[in-house]
Each structure stands twice: as structure tokens, then as C-alpha cells.
């Protein structure tokens, strides 16, 4: 594509076409150290110019601040983009490191109204269940979410970090447009069951952290040494201590392949994720996050990189060699329930 814009993919079986790469907006106001609102605003605008039309946030990012921050941009370009936000996770006010999960109807209804107000929109394009509360049948949760569609508050439904069985049960209640789960060169557990289920059901995969929280770009090698004290990645086992040392050594094949393409490590990591669409025969729309316009240019350019079979073979074993879990508490992932 000569103008640098990215191609498109369909969101769900009957959903709209969106840019084949979205933008994760969490870091613009939460989790990844000091923020730069001017740079973030410029990043949003540049992403849209490049064909990025799926913008991802959640009510817990900055306790609603991320939704408020994005609202002016969304309103200015309402007909050009899709808003994706989420419910189900909140921070424990008495312990900021503890997450509370709720999927019950009163909570969902309270959450959607609060998100609509913060976003200052009439309808949310894609509404995700952020995490699974195993104490509430998923059929009940999706039933409430389906009611929100009938009430005109939501257009499409998504789930995040669910198992294949949970996805099938949910889809039987109401079509699910997208499943968001971590998927990268370092995190591939969903390929065993979730990806085949999504393909069978016509569900789009939306990989979050496709760059391994930035680790796959080589931008840091040890979270405790390289990142600010308020950075969320210091709490993730694979980016600290001996695990970080082990995992940094795994980037050698990326460096070799990147050099041969005249590309960055991050571009090769993203090109691998985009290749999974062809490999698994389903739409894949990763949502790398960034706060810099030049980085979104770099990320979208990755959609035009084609890896050879030899290069893919070099990258294939990496996930089996990664040291450390994705989270300190794996109950927050589908892998903890498969």
C-alpha cells in the first residue's frame, strides 16, 4: 500500500471492517510510568491517519482516566473509528496491587453507564468482559451483555482471557465478535484450544501485548533496573531477576531477522503475530500500545513485512524457552483454567 496505510480485517462474522492493527491505549494514562498527554494525543491522530480504527481501553485503566482522556479524540472522529472498552476489573482501594473481578448484572449495568458517561458517547462499539468471574455462569454474564445490545448501549460483544469452552458457551448465548488474549512470540498458550474455537465460531482474535509489554522490542532488559518504580511491568515475573536475563538472550533470532529486513525487533515480533492470521485462518488484529507517533508508524509498517519459512522456523521455539509466568497470579488468564 503506497500511502503507508494498513489493510483491514473484519471484526466478527458480520461486523465492520477495521484496520488490521489496532491501538492499545492503556499506557497513555496508566501502568507504564510517566505519561505525556501531548505525545499521546499526537499518537492517536497519527494512528488514525495510518488506518488504525480500533482503539482499545478499559474502565480500570487509571480508574476511568483513560476513557476520559480518549473521549475528545473519539468525539472528534466518531464516524471514523471503533471504541472498545471493558468491564469486570477494578482495583481494591485498600490494596492497589489487588484486582477485584465481577461479572454480575448489577455491576455490569453500573459499569456500562459509567463508561458511556466518561467516554461521552451514546453507544460503545465493542464491549468486552475484561476477566472471568468463575462464580458467575458465563451464560448469565453474556445474557446481560446481550441485553445491552438490545437496549442500544453496545454494538458488539467481546471477551478477554477466556477458555475455549467458555467462548463456546458464551457464543451460544449471543455471537461474540472478538476475543482478546495475550499472544506474542513469548505467549502462545491460546493456540492449543482458544484459537481453533475462535476460528470455528467466526470470532476475531485481538492479541494484547503482542510486543511482550515492550520486552520484545529490546527497549528494556530488566524491569526492576530499567523502569520507573510505578511501572506495572516490575510486577511481572518474566521481566525481572534471572527470568529477565534468560529471556533477553532469546531475542538473538529477532535481531538477526530484523537486520536482514532492515527492520526493528518490534516490527519482526509484530510481523510474526500478523502471520498467525494466515497460519490459523482467522482474522487477527493485534493492539500494540504506544504513546509516541513515531512508534505507531513503526508498528503499522510491520504489517507489510513478510517473514520467510526459514525465519518463522527460527522464531517458533522461543515461547517454549521463556522463563517466568505472564502474571504473578495466573488466575487472571485463560491458561489458568484450561
mmCIF file of C-alpha atoms in Angstrom:
data_model
loop_
_atom_site.group_PDB
_atom_site.id
_atom_site.type_symbol
_atom_site.label_atom_id
_atom_site.label_comp_id
_atom_site.label_asym_id
_atom_site.label_seq_id
_atom_site.Cartn_x
_atom_site.Cartn_y
_atom_site.Cartn_z
ATOM 1 C CA UNK A 1 0.000 0.000 0.000
ATOM 2 C CA UNK A 2 1.801 3.075 -1.258
ATOM 3 C CA UNK A 3 0.380 5.626 1.191
ATOM 4 C CA UNK A 4 1.539 3.662 4.235
ATOM 5 C CA UNK A 5 -1.979 2.929 5.404
ATOM 6 C CA UNK A 6 -2.686 -0.515 6.737
ATOM 7 C CA UNK A 7 -5.154 -3.005 5.288
ATOM 8 C CA UNK A 8 -8.363 -4.065 7.018
ATOM 9 C CA UNK A 9 -9.886 -7.139 8.638
ATOM 10 C CA UNK A 10 -13.402 -7.974 9.712
ATOM 11 C CA UNK A 11 -14.445 -7.794 13.338
ATOM 12 C CA UNK A 12 -16.526 -10.892 13.957
ATOM 13 C CA UNK A 13 -18.645 -12.704 11.387
ATOM 14 C CA UNK A 14 -20.899 -9.807 10.434
ATOM 15 C CA UNK A 15 -19.071 -6.873 11.969
ATOM 16 C CA UNK A 16 -17.366 -3.882 10.361
ATOM 17 C CA UNK A 17 -14.004 -3.786 8.647
ATOM 18 C CA UNK A 18 -11.342 -2.218 10.854
ATOM 19 C CA UNK A 19 -7.634 -1.599 10.465
ATOM 20 C CA UNK A 20 -5.719 -4.867 10.683
ATOM 21 C CA UNK A 21 -3.803 -3.361 13.600
ATOM 22 C CA UNK A 22 -5.436 -1.526 16.469
ATOM 23 C CA UNK A 23 -4.039 0.679 19.210
ATOM 24 C CA UNK A 24 -3.849 -0.235 22.874
ATOM 25 C CA UNK A 25 -4.364 2.969 24.833
ATOM 26 C CA UNK A 26 -3.771 1.813 28.431
ATOM 27 C CA UNK A 27 -0.261 3.216 28.693
ATOM 28 C CA UNK A 28 -1.430 6.711 27.821
ATOM 29 C CA UNK A 29 -2.651 7.155 31.374
ATOM 30 C CA UNK A 30 -1.865 4.011 33.356
ATOM 31 C CA UNK A 31 0.651 1.283 34.230
ATOM 32 C CA UNK A 32 3.737 2.200 32.209
ATOM 33 C CA UNK A 33 5.320 5.033 34.148
ATOM 34 C CA UNK A 34 5.160 8.801 33.478
ATOM 35 C CA UNK A 35 2.629 9.920 30.883
ATOM 36 C CA UNK A 36 2.919 12.536 28.141
ATOM 37 C CA UNK A 37 -0.560 13.710 27.171
ATOM 38 C CA UNK A 38 0.577 15.840 24.222
ATOM 39 C CA UNK A 39 2.545 12.982 22.687
ATOM 40 C CA UNK A 40 -0.358 10.608 23.318
ATOM 41 C CA UNK A 41 -2.809 12.918 21.545
ATOM 42 C CA UNK A 42 -0.451 13.162 18.587
ATOM 43 C CA UNK A 43 -0.150 9.371 18.588
ATOM 44 C CA UNK A 44 -3.914 8.942 18.397
ATOM 45 C CA UNK A 45 -4.152 11.281 15.420
ATOM 46 C CA UNK A 46 -1.217 9.694 13.602
ATOM 47 C CA UNK A 47 -2.638 6.218 14.134
ATOM 48 C CA UNK A 48 -5.905 7.243 12.517
ATOM 49 C CA UNK A 49 -4.048 8.740 9.536
ATOM 50 C CA UNK A 50 -2.349 5.370 9.058
ATOM 51 C CA UNK A 51 -5.628 3.439 9.029
ATOM 52 C CA UNK A 52 -5.802 2.353 12.676
ATOM 53 C CA UNK A 53 -9.510 2.400 13.523
ATOM 54 C CA UNK A 54 -9.856 0.107 16.576
ATOM 55 C CA UNK A 55 -8.930 1.877 19.821
ATOM 56 C CA UNK A 56 -8.780 -0.192 22.986
ATOM 57 C CA UNK A 57 -9.315 0.995 26.557
ATOM 58 C CA UNK A 58 -10.982 -0.234 29.761
ATOM 59 C CA UNK A 59 -12.760 1.234 32.733
ATOM 60 C CA UNK A 60 -9.982 0.161 35.113
ATOM 61 C CA UNK A 61 -7.169 1.937 33.254
ATOM 62 C CA UNK A 62 -6.384 4.747 35.613
ATOM 63 C CA UNK A 63 -9.728 4.170 37.372
ATOM 64 C CA UNK A 64 -11.583 5.644 34.390
ATOM 65 C CA UNK A 65 -8.994 8.284 33.499
ATOM 66 C CA UNK A 66 -8.054 6.573 30.239
ATOM 67 C CA UNK A 67 -11.646 6.679 28.997
ATOM 68 C CA UNK A 68 -11.887 10.370 29.944
ATOM 69 C CA UNK A 69 -8.606 11.139 28.204
ATOM 70 C CA UNK A 70 -9.718 9.433 24.989
ATOM 71 C CA UNK A 71 -13.181 10.991 24.904
ATOM 72 C CA UNK A 72 -12.313 14.199 22.976
ATOM 73 C CA UNK A 73 -10.467 12.238 20.303
ATOM 74 C CA UNK A 74 -13.313 9.753 19.970
ATOM 75 C CA UNK A 75 -15.904 12.517 19.692
ATOM 76 C CA UNK A 76 -13.886 14.379 17.066
ATOM 77 C CA UNK A 77 -13.632 11.252 14.892
ATOM 78 C CA UNK A 78 -16.725 9.309 15.928
ATOM 79 C CA UNK A 79 -17.635 8.111 12.439
ATOM 80 C CA UNK A 80 -14.076 7.078 11.563
ATOM 81 C CA UNK A 81 -13.237 4.672 14.386
ATOM 82 C CA UNK A 82 -14.462 1.973 16.755
ATOM 83 C CA UNK A 83 -14.343 2.290 20.531
ATOM 84 C CA UNK A 84 -13.540 -0.843 22.507
ATOM 85 C CA UNK A 85 -13.738 -0.753 26.285
ATOM 86 C CA UNK A 86 -14.136 -3.309 29.057
ATOM 87 C CA UNK A 87 -15.752 -4.065 32.394
ATOM 88 C CA UNK A 88 -15.108 -6.618 35.164
ATOM 89 C CA UNK A 89 -11.831 -5.495 36.749
ATOM 90 C CA UNK A 90 -11.317 -2.909 39.432
ATOM 91 C CA UNK A 91 -8.605 -2.053 41.929
ATOM 92 C CA UNK A 92 -9.020 -2.766 45.621
ATOM 93 C CA UNK A 93 -8.837 0.695 47.261
ATOM 94 C CA UNK A 94 -7.203 -0.842 50.336
ATOM 95 C CA UNK A 95 -4.606 -2.741 48.272
ATOM 96 C CA UNK A 96 -3.747 -1.197 44.865
ATOM 97 C CA UNK A 97 -1.898 -4.341 43.767
ATOM 98 C CA UNK A 98 -5.047 -6.464 44.153
ATOM 99 C CA UNK A 99 -7.626 -6.748 41.367
ATOM 100 C CA UNK A 100 -11.305 -7.449 42.003
ATOM 101 C CA UNK A 101 -13.295 -9.319 39.327
ATOM 102 C CA UNK A 102 -17.073 -9.016 38.976
ATOM 103 C CA UNK A 103 -19.343 -10.322 36.200
ATOM 104 C CA UNK A 104 -22.752 -9.958 37.888
ATOM 105 C CA UNK A 105 -25.616 -7.989 36.352
ATOM 106 C CA UNK A 106 -25.735 -5.056 38.824
ATOM 107 C CA UNK A 107 -22.021 -4.493 38.337
ATOM 108 C CA UNK A 108 -22.221 -4.724 34.525
ATOM 109 C CA UNK A 109 -25.071 -2.228 34.346
ATOM 110 C CA UNK A 110 -23.273 0.174 36.647
ATOM 111 C CA UNK A 111 -20.055 -0.233 34.639
ATOM 112 C CA UNK A 112 -21.558 0.374 31.198
ATOM 113 C CA UNK A 113 -23.342 3.532 32.319
ATOM 114 C CA UNK A 114 -20.133 4.849 33.870
ATOM 115 C CA UNK A 115 -18.126 4.103 30.716
ATOM 116 C CA UNK A 116 -20.722 5.748 28.468
ATOM 117 C CA UNK A 117 -20.579 8.838 30.669
ATOM 118 C CA UNK A 118 -16.779 9.022 30.773
ATOM 119 C CA UNK A 119 -16.483 8.426 27.033
ATOM 120 C CA UNK A 120 -19.381 10.837 26.440
ATOM 121 C CA UNK A 121 -20.878 8.670 23.704
ATOM 122 C CA UNK A 122 -24.295 7.106 23.146
ATOM 123 C CA UNK A 123 -23.047 3.628 22.299
ATOM 124 C CA UNK A 124 -19.908 1.517 22.776
ATOM 125 C CA UNK A 125 -18.845 -0.253 19.577
ATOM 126 C CA UNK A 126 -17.191 -3.270 21.223
ATOM 127 C CA UNK A 127 -17.772 -4.111 24.889
ATOM 128 C CA UNK A 128 -15.512 -6.696 26.487
ATOM 129 C CA UNK A 129 -15.749 -8.769 29.611
ATOM 130 C CA UNK A 130 -12.229 -7.974 30.814
ATOM 131 C CA UNK A 131 -11.765 -11.023 33.034
ATOM 132 C CA UNK A 132 -13.827 -14.048 34.022
ATOM 133 C CA UNK A 133 -15.509 -14.308 37.416
ATOM 134 C CA UNK A 134 -15.797 -18.067 37.786
ATOM 135 C CA UNK A 135 -18.512 -17.635 40.409
ATOM 136 C CA UNK A 136 -20.951 -16.306 37.799
ATOM 137 C CA UNK A 137 -22.036 -18.575 34.913
ATOM 138 C CA UNK A 138 -20.715 -17.080 31.713
ATOM 139 C CA UNK A 139 -24.121 -17.606 30.109
ATOM 140 C CA UNK A 140 -25.598 -15.176 32.653
ATOM 141 C CA UNK A 141 -22.906 -12.581 32.043
ATOM 142 C CA UNK A 142 -23.247 -12.726 28.259
ATOM 143 C CA UNK A 143 -27.025 -12.654 28.602
ATOM 144 C CA UNK A 144 -26.748 -9.296 30.350
ATOM 145 C CA UNK A 145 -24.267 -8.065 27.752
ATOM 146 C CA UNK A 146 -26.699 -9.097 25.001
ATOM 147 C CA UNK A 147 -29.410 -7.055 26.724
ATOM 148 C CA UNK A 148 -27.127 -4.021 26.410
ATOM 149 C CA UNK A 149 -27.123 -4.513 22.641
ATOM 150 C CA UNK A 150 -30.912 -4.682 22.570
ATOM 151 C CA UNK A 151 -31.011 -1.510 24.662
ATOM 152 C CA UNK A 152 -28.775 0.310 22.175
ATOM 153 C CA UNK A 153 -25.867 0.834 24.571
ATOM 154 C CA UNK A 154 -23.444 -1.597 22.929
ATOM 155 C CA UNK A 155 -22.995 -2.782 19.323
ATOM 156 C CA UNK A 156 -20.803 -5.888 19.616
ATOM 157 C CA UNK A 157 -19.573 -8.180 22.371
ATOM 158 C CA UNK A 158 -16.072 -9.285 23.246
ATOM 159 C CA UNK A 159 -14.429 -11.491 25.845
ATOM 160 C CA UNK A 160 -10.917 -11.343 27.252
ATOM 161 C CA UNK A 161 -8.804 -14.205 28.607
ATOM 162 C CA UNK A 162 -11.454 -16.927 28.305
ATOM 163 C CA UNK A 163 -11.014 -20.635 27.651
ATOM 164 C CA UNK A 164 -12.268 -22.364 24.527
ATOM 165 C CA UNK A 165 -15.157 -23.909 26.473
ATOM 166 C CA UNK A 166 -16.114 -20.532 27.916
ATOM 167 C CA UNK A 167 -16.024 -18.973 24.460
ATOM 168 C CA UNK A 168 -18.293 -21.675 23.034
ATOM 169 C CA UNK A 169 -20.749 -21.343 25.933
ATOM 170 C CA UNK A 170 -20.825 -17.576 25.558
ATOM 171 C CA UNK A 171 -21.236 -17.692 21.779
ATOM 172 C CA UNK A 172 -24.251 -19.997 22.189
ATOM 173 C CA UNK A 173 -25.997 -17.188 24.100
ATOM 174 C CA UNK A 174 -25.026 -14.358 21.744
ATOM 175 C CA UNK A 175 -22.467 -14.073 18.917
ATOM 176 C CA UNK A 176 -19.070 -12.953 20.184
ATOM 177 C CA UNK A 177 -17.202 -10.640 17.814
ATOM 178 C CA UNK A 178 -13.756 -10.730 19.377
ATOM 179 C CA UNK A 179 -11.608 -12.485 21.943
ATOM 180 C CA UNK A 180 -8.750 -10.522 23.425
ATOM 181 C CA UNK A 181 -5.891 -12.524 24.924
ATOM 182 C CA UNK A 182 -2.149 -12.172 25.218
ATOM 183 C CA UNK A 183 -0.496 -13.555 22.087
ATOM 184 C CA UNK A 184 3.083 -12.996 21.085
ATOM 185 C CA UNK A 185 6.347 -14.783 20.405
ATOM 186 C CA UNK A 186 6.616 -15.242 24.183
ATOM 187 C CA UNK A 187 2.954 -16.129 24.928
ATOM 188 C CA UNK A 188 1.303 -18.797 22.798
ATOM 189 C CA UNK A 189 -0.894 -20.881 25.110
ATOM 190 C CA UNK A 190 -4.120 -19.826 23.333
ATOM 191 C CA UNK A 191 -3.046 -21.600 20.146
ATOM 192 C CA UNK A 192 -3.910 -25.021 21.584
ATOM 193 C CA UNK A 193 -7.651 -24.510 22.143
ATOM 194 C CA UNK A 194 -8.830 -20.883 22.064
ATOM 195 C CA UNK A 195 -7.636 -20.072 18.551
ATOM 196 C CA UNK A 196 -9.261 -23.167 16.967
ATOM 197 C CA UNK A 197 -12.518 -22.400 18.796
ATOM 198 C CA UNK A 198 -12.451 -18.791 17.595
ATOM 199 C CA UNK A 199 -11.837 -19.943 14.020
ATOM 200 C CA UNK A 200 -14.751 -22.383 14.178
ATOM 201 C CA UNK A 201 -17.099 -19.716 15.552
ATOM 202 C CA UNK A 202 -16.023 -16.844 13.303
ATOM 203 C CA UNK A 203 -14.540 -14.843 16.173
ATOM 204 C CA UNK A 204 -11.729 -12.363 15.580
ATOM 205 C CA UNK A 205 -8.596 -12.652 17.737
ATOM 206 C CA UNK A 206 -7.322 -9.398 19.228
ATOM 207 C CA UNK A 207 -3.874 -10.046 20.708
ATOM 208 C CA UNK A 208 -2.889 -7.727 23.525
ATOM 209 C CA UNK A 209 0.778 -7.270 24.494
ATOM 210 C CA UNK A 210 1.921 -8.541 21.070
ATOM 211 C CA UNK A 211 5.291 -6.957 21.851
ATOM 212 C CA UNK A 212 5.623 -8.674 25.227
ATOM 213 C CA UNK A 213 4.965 -5.448 27.149
ATOM 214 C CA UNK A 214 7.798 -3.874 25.140
ATOM 215 C CA UNK A 215 10.347 -6.534 26.087
ATOM 216 C CA UNK A 216 10.383 -7.922 22.537
ATOM 217 C CA UNK A 217 11.430 -4.507 21.225
ATOM 218 C CA UNK A 218 14.604 -4.563 23.320
ATOM 219 C CA UNK A 219 13.580 -1.276 24.941
ATOM 220 C CA UNK A 220 14.347 -2.711 28.388
ATOM 221 C CA UNK A 221 16.068 -5.840 29.639
ATOM 222 C CA UNK A 222 15.177 -5.887 33.339
ATOM 223 C CA UNK A 223 12.095 -4.113 34.641
ATOM 224 C CA UNK A 224 13.495 -3.583 38.130
ATOM 225 C CA UNK A 225 16.642 -1.935 36.814
ATOM 226 C CA UNK A 226 15.366 -0.117 33.730
ATOM 227 C CA UNK A 227 11.830 1.059 34.551
ATOM 228 C CA UNK A 228 10.364 3.569 36.979
ATOM 229 C CA UNK A 229 9.014 2.371 40.348
ATOM 230 C CA UNK A 230 5.389 2.907 39.266
ATOM 231 C CA UNK A 231 5.731 0.743 36.143
ATOM 232 C CA UNK A 232 3.412 -2.290 36.162
ATOM 233 C CA UNK A 233 5.988 -4.486 34.440
ATOM 234 C CA UNK A 234 8.058 -4.622 37.613
ATOM 235 C CA UNK A 235 5.326 -6.924 38.984
ATOM 236 C CA UNK A 236 5.514 -9.404 36.100
ATOM 237 C CA UNK A 237 7.769 -12.413 36.739
ATOM 238 C CA UNK A 238 9.268 -12.830 33.280
ATOM 239 C CA UNK A 239 10.688 -9.303 33.175
ATOM 240 C CA UNK A 240 12.617 -9.314 36.450
ATOM 241 C CA UNK A 241 15.566 -11.097 38.048
ATOM 242 C CA UNK A 242 17.087 -14.181 36.460
ATOM 243 C CA UNK A 243 13.990 -14.633 34.293
ATOM 244 C CA UNK A 244 14.704 -11.337 32.564
ATOM 245 C CA UNK A 245 18.308 -12.339 31.905
ATOM 246 C CA UNK A 246 17.195 -15.648 30.409
ATOM 247 C CA UNK A 247 14.522 -14.050 28.268
ATOM 248 C CA UNK A 248 16.716 -11.228 26.985
ATOM 249 C CA UNK A 249 19.026 -13.855 25.482
ATOM 250 C CA UNK A 250 16.082 -15.219 23.480
ATOM 251 C CA UNK A 251 15.957 -12.056 21.389
ATOM 252 C CA UNK A 252 19.018 -13.078 19.351
ATOM 253 C CA UNK A 253 16.975 -14.558 16.446
ATOM 254 C CA UNK A 254 14.849 -11.406 16.304
ATOM 255 C CA UNK A 255 17.989 -9.303 15.995
ATOM 256 C CA UNK A 256 19.265 -11.475 13.165
ATOM 257 C CA UNK A 257 15.966 -11.389 11.267
ATOM 258 C CA UNK A 258 15.453 -7.679 11.888
ATOM 259 C CA UNK A 259 18.884 -6.911 10.453
ATOM 260 C CA UNK A 260 18.107 -8.864 7.283
ATOM 261 C CA UNK A 261 14.888 -6.873 6.759
ATOM 262 C CA UNK A 262 16.284 -3.503 7.785
ATOM 263 C CA UNK A 263 13.603 -3.554 10.458
ATOM 264 C CA UNK A 264 13.340 -3.218 14.225
ATOM 265 C CA UNK A 265 12.900 -6.071 16.692
ATOM 266 C CA UNK A 266 9.376 -4.898 17.396
ATOM 267 C CA UNK A 267 8.455 -4.964 13.724
ATOM 268 C CA UNK A 268 9.582 -8.569 13.405
ATOM 269 C CA UNK A 269 7.633 -9.528 16.542
ATOM 270 C CA UNK A 270 4.509 -7.863 15.141
ATOM 271 C CA UNK A 271 5.004 -9.380 11.694
ATOM 272 C CA UNK A 272 5.014 -12.787 13.405
ATOM 273 C CA UNK A 273 1.684 -12.021 15.094
ATOM 274 C CA UNK A 274 0.147 -10.865 11.827
ATOM 275 C CA UNK A 275 1.342 -14.071 10.165
ATOM 276 C CA UNK A 276 -0.813 -16.051 12.607
ATOM 277 C CA UNK A 277 -3.901 -14.904 10.707
ATOM 278 C CA UNK A 278 -2.704 -16.749 7.621
ATOM 279 C CA UNK A 279 -1.410 -19.715 9.598
ATOM 280 C CA UNK A 280 -4.600 -20.262 11.624
ATOM 281 C CA UNK A 281 -7.086 -18.960 9.039
ATOM 282 C CA UNK A 282 -8.881 -16.337 11.113
ATOM 283 C CA UNK A 283 -8.772 -12.544 11.452
ATOM 284 C CA UNK A 284 -6.051 -11.372 13.854
ATOM 285 C CA UNK A 285 -5.947 -7.703 14.908
ATOM 286 C CA UNK A 286 -3.145 -7.032 17.413
ATOM 287 C CA UNK A 287 -3.330 -3.907 19.561
ATOM 288 C CA UNK A 288 0.224 -2.829 20.415
ATOM 289 C CA UNK A 289 0.260 0.121 22.754
ATOM 290 C CA UNK A 290 2.410 3.210 22.414
ATOM 291 C CA UNK A 291 2.488 6.874 23.379
ATOM 292 C CA UNK A 292 4.735 8.055 20.550
ATOM 293 C CA UNK A 293 3.705 8.926 16.961
ATOM 294 C CA UNK A 294 6.948 7.553 15.524
ATOM 295 C CA UNK A 295 6.328 4.254 17.291
ATOM 296 C CA UNK A 296 2.857 3.866 15.815
ATOM 297 C CA UNK A 297 4.409 4.496 12.395
ATOM 298 C CA UNK A 298 6.931 1.747 13.118
ATOM 299 C CA UNK A 299 4.261 -0.648 14.342
ATOM 300 C CA UNK A 300 1.902 -0.186 11.419
ATOM 301 C CA UNK A 301 4.795 -0.600 8.967
ATOM 302 C CA UNK A 302 5.214 -4.104 10.394
ATOM 303 C CA UNK A 303 2.002 -5.137 8.644
ATOM 304 C CA UNK A 304 3.905 -5.006 5.335
ATOM 305 C CA UNK A 305 6.751 -7.319 6.436
ATOM 306 C CA UNK A 306 6.551 -10.908 5.211
ATOM 307 C CA UNK A 307 8.646 -13.457 7.076
ATOM 308 C CA UNK A 308 10.133 -16.427 5.247
ATOM 309 C CA UNK A 309 9.561 -20.009 6.332
ATOM 310 C CA UNK A 310 13.178 -20.153 7.480
ATOM 311 C CA UNK A 311 12.703 -17.049 9.632
ATOM 312 C CA UNK A 312 9.467 -18.378 11.096
ATOM 313 C CA UNK A 313 11.267 -21.610 11.975
ATOM 314 C CA UNK A 314 13.879 -19.634 13.920
ATOM 315 C CA UNK A 315 11.168 -17.848 15.905
ATOM 316 C CA UNK A 316 8.919 -20.828 16.517
ATOM 317 C CA UNK A 317 10.751 -22.341 19.546
ATOM 318 C CA UNK A 318 11.085 -19.125 21.550
ATOM 319 C CA UNK A 319 7.883 -19.444 23.587
ATOM 320 C CA UNK A 320 8.926 -22.848 24.927
ATOM 321 C CA UNK A 321 12.129 -21.319 26.334
ATOM 322 C CA UNK A 322 10.609 -18.325 28.127
ATOM 323 C CA UNK A 323 11.292 -18.177 31.857
ATOM 324 C CA UNK A 324 8.543 -16.995 34.223
ATOM 325 C CA UNK A 325 4.777 -16.652 34.068
ATOM 326 C CA UNK A 326 2.942 -13.802 32.378
ATOM 327 C CA UNK A 327 1.439 -12.723 35.705
ATOM 328 C CA UNK A 328 2.295 -13.410 39.317
ATOM 329 C CA UNK A 329 -1.285 -14.705 39.647
ATOM 330 C CA UNK A 330 -2.188 -16.809 36.602
ATOM 331 C CA UNK A 331 -5.834 -16.975 37.674
ATOM 332 C CA UNK A 332 -6.180 -13.790 35.631
ATOM 333 C CA UNK A 333 -5.518 -15.732 32.423
ATOM 334 C CA UNK A 334 -7.358 -18.378 30.463
ATOM 335 C CA UNK A 335 -4.266 -20.590 30.776
ATOM 336 C CA UNK A 336 -5.039 -20.904 34.463
ATOM 337 C CA UNK A 337 -8.374 -22.594 33.683
ATOM 338 C CA UNK A 338 -7.784 -24.680 30.549
#
